[in-house]
Short mmCIF file of C-alpha atoms in Angstrom, two decimals:
data_model
loop_
_atom_site.label_atom_id
_atom_site.label_comp_id
_atom_site.label_asym_id
_atom_site.label_seq_id
_atom_site.Cartn_x
_atom_site.Cartn_y
_atom_site.Cartn_z
CA MET R 1 193.92 -117.09 -103.70
CA ALA R 2 192.60 -119.87 -105.93
CA ALA R 3 190.78 -121.33 -103.08
CA ARG R 4 189.09 -118.11 -102.17
CA ARG R 5 187.99 -117.48 -105.77
CA ARG R 6 186.56 -121.15 -105.90
CA ASN R 7 184.82 -120.48 -102.81
CA LYS R 8 183.35 -117.31 -104.03
CA ILE R 9 182.07 -118.90 -107.30
CA GLU R 10 180.76 -121.75 -105.38
CA LYS R 11 178.77 -119.25 -103.08
CA GLN R 12 177.44 -117.41 -106.18
CA LYS R 13 176.17 -120.79 -107.73
CA ARG R 14 174.48 -121.75 -104.53
CA SER R 15 172.87 -118.23 -104.38
CA SER R 16 171.92 -118.48 -108.07
CA ARG R 17 170.22 -121.80 -107.23
CA ARG R 18 168.30 -120.40 -104.24
CA ALA R 19 166.99 -117.60 -106.47
CA LEU R 20 165.92 -119.90 -109.25
CA ARG R 21 164.06 -122.35 -106.69
CA ARG R 22 162.35 -119.26 -105.22
CA VAL R 23 161.14 -118.20 -108.67
CA LEU R 24 159.94 -121.79 -109.45
CA LEU R 25 158.05 -122.09 -106.09
CA THR R 26 156.47 -118.60 -106.08
CA PRO R 27 152.90 -118.96 -107.15
CA LYS R 28 151.80 -117.21 -110.23
CA ALA R 29 148.31 -116.28 -109.15
CA VAL R 30 146.40 -115.92 -105.86
CA ILE R 31 142.61 -116.47 -105.64
CA PHE R 32 140.65 -114.88 -102.92
CA ASP R 33 137.28 -115.71 -101.54
CA ILE R 34 135.46 -112.61 -100.44
CA GLY R 35 132.91 -113.28 -97.33
CA ARG R 36 134.79 -113.58 -94.14
CA VAL R 37 138.09 -113.40 -95.90
CA ILE R 38 138.20 -109.84 -97.23
CA VAL R 39 134.77 -108.48 -96.19
CA ARG R 40 133.15 -108.98 -92.74
CA LEU R 41 129.63 -110.61 -92.84
CA ASP R 42 127.04 -109.86 -90.05
CA PRO R 43 123.82 -111.75 -90.95
CA LYS R 44 122.22 -110.36 -87.79
CA ARG R 45 122.78 -106.80 -88.96
CA ALA R 46 121.00 -107.63 -92.09
CA PHE R 47 118.17 -109.83 -91.03
CA ALA R 48 117.16 -108.09 -87.79
CA PRO R 49 114.98 -105.69 -89.57
CA ILE R 50 113.60 -108.53 -91.71
CA SER R 51 112.86 -110.48 -88.61
CA ALA R 52 111.16 -107.59 -86.91
CA ALA R 53 108.77 -107.21 -89.95
CA ILE R 54 107.73 -110.88 -90.02
CA PRO R 55 104.31 -111.06 -88.36
CA ASP R 56 103.29 -113.52 -85.69
CA ALA R 57 101.92 -116.51 -87.14
CA ALA R 58 100.91 -119.95 -85.69
CA ASP R 59 102.59 -122.09 -88.60
CA TRP R 60 106.08 -120.54 -87.53
CA PRO R 61 108.20 -122.68 -85.17
CA ALA R 62 108.56 -119.77 -82.83
CA LYS R 63 106.26 -116.69 -82.25
CA ARG R 64 108.88 -114.33 -83.36
CA LEU R 65 111.94 -115.62 -85.47
CA SER R 66 115.28 -114.38 -84.57
CA ALA R 67 117.64 -112.87 -87.24
CA ASP R 68 119.73 -116.20 -86.86
CA HIS R 69 116.69 -118.20 -87.54
CA VAL R 70 115.76 -116.16 -90.64
CA TRP R 71 119.16 -116.31 -92.09
CA LYS R 72 119.04 -120.26 -91.44
CA LEU R 73 115.52 -120.28 -92.99
CA ILE R 74 116.71 -118.46 -96.23
CA CYS R 75 119.91 -120.51 -96.74
CA ALA R 76 117.76 -123.59 -96.50
CA ASP R 77 115.33 -122.29 -99.10
CA GLU R 78 114.69 -124.58 -102.05
CA HIS R 79 115.60 -121.80 -104.33
CA TRP R 80 118.75 -120.60 -102.57
CA GLN R 81 121.02 -122.31 -105.15
CA ASP R 82 119.02 -120.77 -108.11
CA TRP R 83 119.56 -117.28 -106.41
CA GLN R 84 123.22 -117.84 -105.97
CA GLU R 85 123.62 -119.36 -109.36
CA GLY R 86 121.78 -116.33 -111.30
CA ARG R 87 118.79 -118.36 -112.33
CA LEU R 88 116.69 -116.15 -110.21
CA SER R 89 116.31 -112.25 -110.77
CA PRO R 90 116.47 -109.95 -107.79
CA ALA R 91 112.96 -108.95 -108.33
CA LYS R 92 111.72 -112.71 -108.42
CA TRP R 93 113.90 -113.38 -105.22
CA HIS R 94 112.27 -110.59 -103.53
CA GLN R 95 108.72 -111.70 -104.46
CA HIS R 96 109.63 -115.33 -103.41
CA LEU R 97 110.73 -114.26 -99.85
CA MET R 98 107.90 -111.77 -99.29
CA ARG R 99 105.58 -114.90 -99.79
CA ARG R 100 107.91 -117.38 -97.88
CA LEU R 101 108.32 -115.06 -94.87
CA LYS R 102 104.73 -113.35 -95.10
CA LEU R 103 106.28 -109.97 -95.34
CA SER R 104 105.37 -106.79 -97.34
CA LEU R 105 108.86 -104.91 -97.46
CA SER R 106 109.28 -103.04 -100.81
CA TYR R 107 112.08 -104.15 -103.05
CA GLY R 108 113.96 -101.11 -102.10
CA GLU R 109 113.64 -101.75 -98.30
CA PHE R 110 114.48 -105.47 -98.78
CA ARG R 111 117.55 -104.89 -100.95
CA ASP R 112 118.96 -102.31 -98.37
CA ALA R 113 118.45 -104.76 -95.50
CA TRP R 114 120.04 -107.66 -97.58
CA ASN R 115 123.01 -105.51 -98.24
CA ARG R 116 123.56 -104.77 -94.44
CA VAL R 117 125.24 -108.08 -94.11
CA LEU R 118 128.36 -106.71 -95.81
CA GLU R 119 130.21 -104.64 -93.17
CA PRO R 120 132.05 -101.60 -94.36
CA GLU R 121 135.23 -102.38 -92.56
CA LEU R 122 137.66 -104.82 -94.51
CA ILE R 123 139.20 -107.78 -92.73
CA LEU R 124 142.46 -107.45 -95.01
CA PRO R 125 144.10 -104.27 -95.95
CA GLU R 126 144.24 -103.11 -99.45
CA ASN R 127 147.95 -102.61 -99.40
CA LEU R 128 148.21 -106.49 -99.17
CA PHE R 129 146.48 -106.64 -102.57
CA ILE R 130 148.81 -103.96 -103.88
CA GLN R 131 151.85 -105.96 -102.75
CA LEU R 132 150.48 -109.11 -104.11
CA GLY R 133 149.54 -107.63 -107.37
CA ALA R 134 153.01 -106.52 -107.96
CA ARG R 135 154.18 -110.00 -107.71
CA CYS R 136 151.37 -112.33 -109.08
CA ARG R 137 147.86 -112.23 -110.88
CA LEU R 138 144.91 -111.75 -108.58
CA ALA R 139 141.37 -113.10 -108.77
CA LEU R 140 138.13 -113.12 -106.59
CA LEU R 141 136.18 -116.22 -106.43
CA SER R 142 132.77 -115.84 -104.40
CA ASN R 143 129.53 -117.76 -104.11
CA THR R 144 127.33 -114.49 -104.15
CA ASP R 145 124.00 -113.37 -105.49
CA PRO R 146 123.20 -110.51 -107.89
CA ILE R 147 122.33 -108.05 -105.19
CA HIS R 148 125.60 -108.50 -103.22
CA ALA R 149 127.70 -108.55 -106.33
CA GLU R 150 126.31 -105.14 -107.27
CA CYS R 151 126.84 -103.87 -103.85
CA LEU R 152 130.49 -105.28 -103.56
CA GLU R 153 131.33 -103.48 -106.99
CA ARG R 154 129.61 -100.22 -106.01
CA ARG R 155 130.61 -99.89 -102.46
CA PHE R 156 134.07 -101.31 -102.09
CA GLY R 157 137.13 -100.08 -103.79
CA PHE R 158 139.24 -103.54 -103.20
CA GLY R 159 137.85 -104.99 -106.53
CA ARG R 160 140.20 -102.65 -108.64
CA HIS R 161 143.11 -104.80 -107.52
CA PHE R 162 141.46 -107.90 -108.96
CA PRO R 163 141.34 -108.07 -112.83
CA VAL R 164 139.69 -111.39 -112.64
CA ARG R 165 136.36 -111.34 -110.52
CA ILE R 166 134.35 -114.59 -110.66
CA TYR R 167 130.93 -114.32 -109.00
CA SER R 168 128.74 -117.38 -108.89
CA CYS R 169 125.65 -115.71 -109.88
CA GLN R 170 127.32 -114.45 -113.15
CA VAL R 171 128.87 -117.74 -114.18
CA GLY R 172 125.90 -119.99 -113.08
CA MET R 173 127.79 -122.33 -110.81
CA THR R 174 128.86 -122.35 -107.16
CA LYS R 175 131.65 -123.81 -104.91
CA PRO R 176 132.55 -126.49 -104.40
CA SER R 177 131.94 -127.38 -108.22
CA PRO R 178 135.27 -128.19 -110.03
CA ALA R 179 133.99 -125.93 -112.91
CA ILE R 180 133.83 -122.74 -110.90
CA TYR R 181 137.53 -123.22 -109.96
CA ARG R 182 138.44 -123.99 -113.41
CA ALA R 183 136.72 -120.80 -114.64
CA ALA R 184 138.93 -118.83 -112.39
CA LEU R 185 141.91 -120.57 -113.48
CA GLU R 186 141.24 -120.20 -117.15
CA SER R 187 140.49 -116.48 -116.71
CA LEU R 188 143.85 -116.02 -114.90
CA GLY R 189 145.77 -118.10 -117.68
CA VAL R 190 147.45 -120.34 -114.99
CA ALA R 191 147.60 -124.08 -114.25
CA ALA R 192 146.08 -125.43 -110.99
CA SER R 193 149.54 -125.90 -109.79
CA GLU R 194 150.59 -122.29 -110.31
CA ALA R 195 147.72 -120.83 -108.01
CA VAL R 196 146.93 -120.36 -104.48
CA TYR R 197 143.38 -120.23 -103.25
CA ILE R 198 142.27 -118.66 -100.01
CA ASP R 199 138.92 -119.45 -98.37
CA ASP R 200 137.33 -119.57 -94.72
CA ILE R 201 135.27 -122.63 -95.48
CA GLN R 202 137.26 -125.85 -95.17
CA GLU R 203 134.96 -127.68 -97.68
CA PHE R 204 135.83 -125.23 -100.38
CA VAL R 205 139.72 -125.21 -99.53
CA GLU R 206 139.46 -129.03 -99.94
CA ALA R 207 137.68 -128.76 -103.17
CA ALA R 208 140.49 -126.58 -104.42
CA ARG R 209 143.10 -129.06 -103.37
CA GLN R 210 141.22 -131.81 -105.10
CA MET R 211 141.98 -129.64 -108.25
CA GLY R 212 145.63 -129.48 -107.68
CA VAL R 213 145.42 -126.00 -106.30
CA ASP R 214 147.56 -125.04 -103.40
CA ALA R 215 144.79 -123.87 -100.80
CA ILE R 216 145.04 -121.92 -97.61
CA HIS R 217 142.33 -122.10 -94.86
CA PHE R 218 141.75 -118.51 -93.78
CA LYS R 219 141.66 -118.02 -89.98
CA THR R 220 143.18 -114.66 -89.29
CA ARG R 221 145.20 -112.02 -91.12
CA ASP R 222 148.44 -112.76 -89.29
CA LEU R 223 148.31 -116.48 -90.18
CA LEU R 224 147.39 -115.64 -93.86
CA GLU R 225 150.31 -113.24 -94.25
CA ALA R 226 152.70 -116.03 -92.62
CA GLU R 227 151.43 -118.35 -95.39
CA LEU R 228 151.95 -116.07 -98.05
CA ARG R 229 155.49 -115.24 -96.79
CA HIS R 230 156.16 -119.04 -96.75
CA ARG R 231 155.23 -118.92 -100.53
CA HIS R 232 157.51 -115.91 -101.08
CA LEU R 233 154.45 -113.67 -102.00
CA CYS R 234 154.95 -110.93 -99.12
#
Protein backbone atom coordinates (compact mmCIF):
# COMPACT_ATOMS: atom_id res chain seq x y z
CA MET A 1 0.00 0.00 0.00
CA ALA A 2 2.77 2.41 0.97
CA ALA A 3 4.71 1.51 -2.18
CA ARG A 4 1.63 2.19 -4.31
CA ARG A 5 1.17 5.58 -2.62
CA ARG A 6 4.84 6.44 -3.22
CA ASN A 7 4.53 5.49 -6.90
CA LYS A 8 1.43 7.65 -7.24
CA ILE A 9 3.17 10.63 -5.63
CA GLU A 10 6.22 10.16 -7.85
CA LYS A 11 4.01 9.96 -10.94
CA GLN A 12 2.25 13.19 -9.94
CA LYS A 13 5.62 14.88 -9.45
CA ARG A 14 6.80 13.79 -12.90
CA SER A 15 3.54 15.00 -14.42
CA SER A 16 3.93 18.39 -12.67
CA ARG A 17 7.53 18.69 -13.88
CA ARG A 18 6.44 17.96 -17.48
CA ALA A 19 3.65 20.52 -17.22
CA LEU A 20 6.06 23.15 -15.84
CA ARG A 21 8.62 22.39 -18.56
CA ARG A 22 5.92 22.75 -21.21
CA VAL A 23 4.89 26.18 -19.83
CA LEU A 24 8.51 27.34 -19.74
CA LEU A 25 9.19 26.18 -23.33
CA THR A 26 5.98 27.52 -24.90
CA PRO A 27 6.70 30.84 -26.67
CA LYS A 28 4.85 33.92 -25.46
CA ALA A 29 4.54 35.44 -28.94
CA VAL A 30 4.43 34.43 -32.59
CA ILE A 31 5.37 36.92 -35.32
CA PHE A 32 4.25 36.29 -38.90
CA ASP A 33 5.51 37.64 -42.18
CA ILE A 34 2.60 38.22 -44.60
CA GLY A 35 3.59 37.74 -48.26
CA ARG A 36 3.85 34.07 -49.30
CA VAL A 37 3.18 33.05 -45.69
CA ILE A 38 -0.37 34.28 -45.08
CA VAL A 39 -1.24 35.96 -48.39
CA ARG A 40 -0.41 34.49 -51.80
CA LEU A 41 1.50 36.84 -54.11
CA ASP A 42 1.25 36.72 -57.89
CA PRO A 43 3.43 39.42 -59.52
CA LYS A 44 2.33 38.30 -63.00
CA ARG A 45 -1.28 39.04 -62.11
CA ALA A 46 -0.30 42.57 -61.09
CA PHE A 47 2.28 43.45 -63.70
CA ALA A 48 0.79 41.89 -66.82
CA PRO A 49 -1.47 44.93 -67.36
CA ILE A 50 1.42 47.27 -66.59
CA SER A 51 3.68 45.36 -68.98
CA ALA A 52 1.02 45.48 -71.69
CA ALA A 53 0.79 49.25 -71.32
CA ILE A 54 4.53 49.86 -71.76
CA PRO A 55 5.17 51.23 -75.26
CA ASP A 56 7.71 49.59 -77.55
CA ALA A 57 10.97 51.45 -77.23
CA ALA A 58 14.46 50.89 -78.57
CA ASP A 59 16.12 51.62 -75.22
CA TRP A 60 14.45 48.66 -73.44
CA PRO A 61 16.42 45.39 -73.39
CA ALA A 62 13.50 43.66 -75.13
CA LYS A 63 10.85 44.96 -77.48
CA ARG A 64 8.11 44.01 -75.05
CA LEU A 65 8.90 43.49 -71.36
CA SER A 66 7.26 40.52 -69.65
CA ALA A 67 5.47 40.87 -66.33
CA ASP A 68 8.46 39.17 -64.63
CA HIS A 69 10.87 41.65 -66.23
CA VAL A 70 8.72 44.57 -65.06
CA TRP A 71 8.68 43.22 -61.49
CA LYS A 72 12.46 42.73 -61.45
CA LEU A 73 12.96 46.18 -62.91
CA ILE A 74 10.79 47.76 -60.23
CA CYS A 75 12.44 45.84 -57.37
CA ALA A 76 15.86 46.95 -58.64
CA ASP A 77 14.78 50.59 -58.86
CA GLU A 78 16.97 53.04 -56.95
CA HIS A 79 13.94 54.28 -55.01
CA TRP A 80 12.56 50.84 -54.09
CA GLN A 81 13.81 50.95 -50.50
CA ASP A 82 12.52 54.52 -50.08
CA TRP A 83 9.13 53.22 -51.22
CA GLN A 84 9.23 50.23 -48.87
CA GLU A 85 10.32 52.39 -45.93
CA GLY A 86 7.70 55.09 -46.44
CA ARG A 87 9.95 57.92 -47.61
CA LEU A 88 8.08 58.11 -50.91
CA SER A 89 4.35 58.81 -51.06
CA PRO A 90 2.06 56.71 -53.28
CA ALA A 91 1.58 59.71 -55.57
CA LYS A 92 5.35 60.22 -55.93
CA TRP A 93 5.95 56.49 -56.52
CA HIS A 94 3.26 56.46 -59.21
CA GLN A 95 4.79 59.51 -60.92
CA HIS A 96 8.28 58.03 -60.71
CA LEU A 97 7.26 54.70 -62.27
CA MET A 98 5.24 56.37 -64.99
CA ARG A 99 8.39 58.23 -66.04
CA ARG A 100 10.64 55.20 -65.52
CA LEU A 101 8.44 52.83 -67.55
CA LYS A 102 7.15 55.45 -70.01
CA LEU A 103 3.55 54.84 -68.98
CA SER A 104 0.47 57.04 -68.81
CA LEU A 105 -1.72 55.06 -66.37
CA SER A 106 -3.82 57.16 -64.01
CA TYR A 107 -3.09 56.80 -60.31
CA GLY A 108 -6.28 54.76 -59.85
CA GLU A 109 -5.38 52.39 -62.70
CA PHE A 110 -1.87 51.96 -61.35
CA ARG A 111 -3.06 51.38 -57.76
CA ASP A 112 -5.58 48.75 -58.86
CA ALA A 113 -2.94 46.92 -60.93
CA TRP A 114 -0.41 47.16 -58.07
CA ASN A 115 -2.87 45.56 -55.62
CA ARG A 116 -3.60 42.61 -57.91
CA VAL A 117 -0.40 41.01 -56.64
CA LEU A 118 -2.30 40.21 -53.41
CA GLU A 119 -4.43 37.17 -54.11
CA PRO A 120 -7.71 36.92 -52.17
CA GLU A 121 -7.32 33.29 -51.04
CA LEU A 122 -5.18 32.91 -47.92
CA ILE A 123 -2.41 30.34 -47.50
CA LEU A 124 -3.10 29.86 -43.79
CA PRO A 125 -6.61 29.56 -42.30
CA GLU A 126 -7.93 32.13 -39.85
CA ASN A 127 -8.77 29.41 -37.32
CA LEU A 128 -5.01 28.87 -36.90
CA PHE A 129 -4.64 32.51 -35.79
CA ILE A 130 -7.62 32.13 -33.42
CA GLN A 131 -6.02 29.03 -31.91
CA LEU A 132 -2.63 30.70 -31.54
CA GLY A 133 -4.16 33.91 -30.21
CA ALA A 134 -5.67 31.97 -27.31
CA ARG A 135 -2.19 30.78 -26.28
CA CYS A 136 0.17 33.65 -27.05
CA ARG A 137 0.49 37.18 -28.43
CA LEU A 138 0.45 37.66 -32.19
CA ALA A 139 2.12 40.16 -34.51
CA LEU A 140 2.58 40.81 -38.22
CA LEU A 141 5.98 41.97 -39.49
CA SER A 142 6.12 42.80 -43.18
CA ASN A 143 8.25 44.64 -45.70
CA THR A 144 5.47 46.39 -47.55
CA ASP A 145 4.53 49.70 -49.14
CA PRO A 146 1.72 52.16 -48.31
CA ILE A 147 -0.58 50.97 -51.13
CA HIS A 148 -0.31 47.31 -50.14
CA ALA A 149 -0.56 48.12 -46.42
CA GLU A 150 -3.82 49.98 -47.01
CA CYS A 151 -5.14 47.14 -49.17
CA LEU A 152 -4.22 44.50 -46.59
CA GLU A 153 -6.08 46.41 -43.87
CA ARG A 154 -9.15 47.05 -46.04
CA ARG A 155 -9.52 43.84 -48.04
CA PHE A 156 -8.48 41.09 -45.62
CA GLY A 157 -9.96 40.15 -42.26
CA PHE A 158 -7.06 38.22 -40.75
CA GLY A 159 -5.48 41.40 -39.36
CA ARG A 160 -8.03 41.49 -36.54
CA HIS A 161 -6.25 38.53 -34.95
CA PHE A 162 -2.98 40.50 -34.76
CA PRO A 163 -3.00 43.33 -32.19
CA VAL A 164 0.54 44.27 -33.31
CA ARG A 165 1.07 45.01 -37.00
CA ILE A 166 4.49 46.29 -38.07
CA TYR A 167 4.64 47.50 -41.69
CA SER A 168 8.03 48.68 -42.95
CA CYS A 169 6.51 51.72 -44.67
CA GLN A 170 5.09 52.90 -41.34
CA VAL A 171 8.18 52.37 -39.17
CA GLY A 172 10.78 53.52 -41.72
CA MET A 173 12.90 50.36 -41.76
CA THR A 174 12.90 47.00 -43.50
CA LYS A 175 13.98 43.44 -42.80
CA PRO A 176 16.68 42.27 -42.29
CA SER A 177 17.49 45.33 -40.15
CA PRO A 178 17.66 44.29 -36.46
CA ALA A 179 15.74 47.47 -35.59
CA ILE A 180 12.51 46.27 -37.20
CA TYR A 181 12.62 42.97 -35.27
CA ARG A 182 13.23 44.93 -32.06
CA ALA A 183 10.21 47.12 -32.87
CA ALA A 184 8.01 44.01 -33.07
CA LEU A 185 9.39 42.53 -29.85
CA GLU A 186 8.98 45.82 -27.96
CA SER A 187 5.41 46.22 -29.21
CA LEU A 188 4.62 42.70 -28.03
CA GLY A 189 6.37 43.23 -24.70
CA VAL A 190 8.46 40.06 -24.97
CA ALA A 191 12.14 39.19 -25.02
CA ALA A 192 13.70 37.74 -28.17
CA SER A 193 13.96 34.32 -26.50
CA GLU A 194 10.21 34.34 -25.86
CA ALA A 195 9.16 34.79 -29.50
CA VAL A 196 8.87 32.73 -32.68
CA TYR A 197 9.21 34.36 -36.10
CA ILE A 198 7.86 32.85 -39.36
CA ASP A 199 9.05 33.93 -42.83
CA ASP A 200 9.41 32.40 -46.29
CA ILE A 201 12.73 34.20 -46.95
CA GLN A 202 15.72 32.43 -45.45
CA GLU A 203 17.73 35.66 -45.09
CA PHE A 204 15.02 37.16 -42.88
CA VAL A 205 14.76 33.95 -40.84
CA GLU A 206 18.50 34.05 -40.22
CA ALA A 207 18.34 37.73 -39.25
CA ALA A 208 15.71 36.90 -36.62
CA ARG A 209 17.86 34.06 -35.29
CA GLN A 210 20.80 36.45 -35.01
CA MET A 211 18.56 38.51 -32.70
CA GLY A 212 18.00 35.46 -30.49
CA VAL A 213 14.51 34.79 -31.86
CA ASP A 214 13.39 31.23 -32.58
CA ALA A 215 12.59 31.40 -36.31
CA ILE A 216 10.82 29.05 -38.71
CA HIS A 217 11.46 29.01 -42.45
CA PHE A 218 7.97 28.73 -43.94
CA LYS A 219 7.52 26.19 -46.74
CA THR A 220 4.05 24.66 -46.39
CA ARG A 221 1.11 24.89 -44.02
CA ASP A 222 1.55 21.28 -42.88
CA LEU A 223 5.22 21.75 -42.03
CA LEU A 224 4.49 24.98 -40.18
CA GLU A 225 1.76 23.37 -38.09
CA ALA A 226 4.14 20.54 -37.21
CA GLU A 227 6.71 23.11 -36.03
CA LEU A 228 4.06 24.91 -33.97
CA ARG A 229 2.93 21.64 -32.38
CA HIS A 230 6.55 20.92 -31.48
CA ARG A 231 6.49 24.25 -29.60
CA HIS A 232 3.20 23.34 -27.88
CA LEU A 233 1.33 26.10 -29.71
CA CYS A 234 -1.28 24.04 -31.57
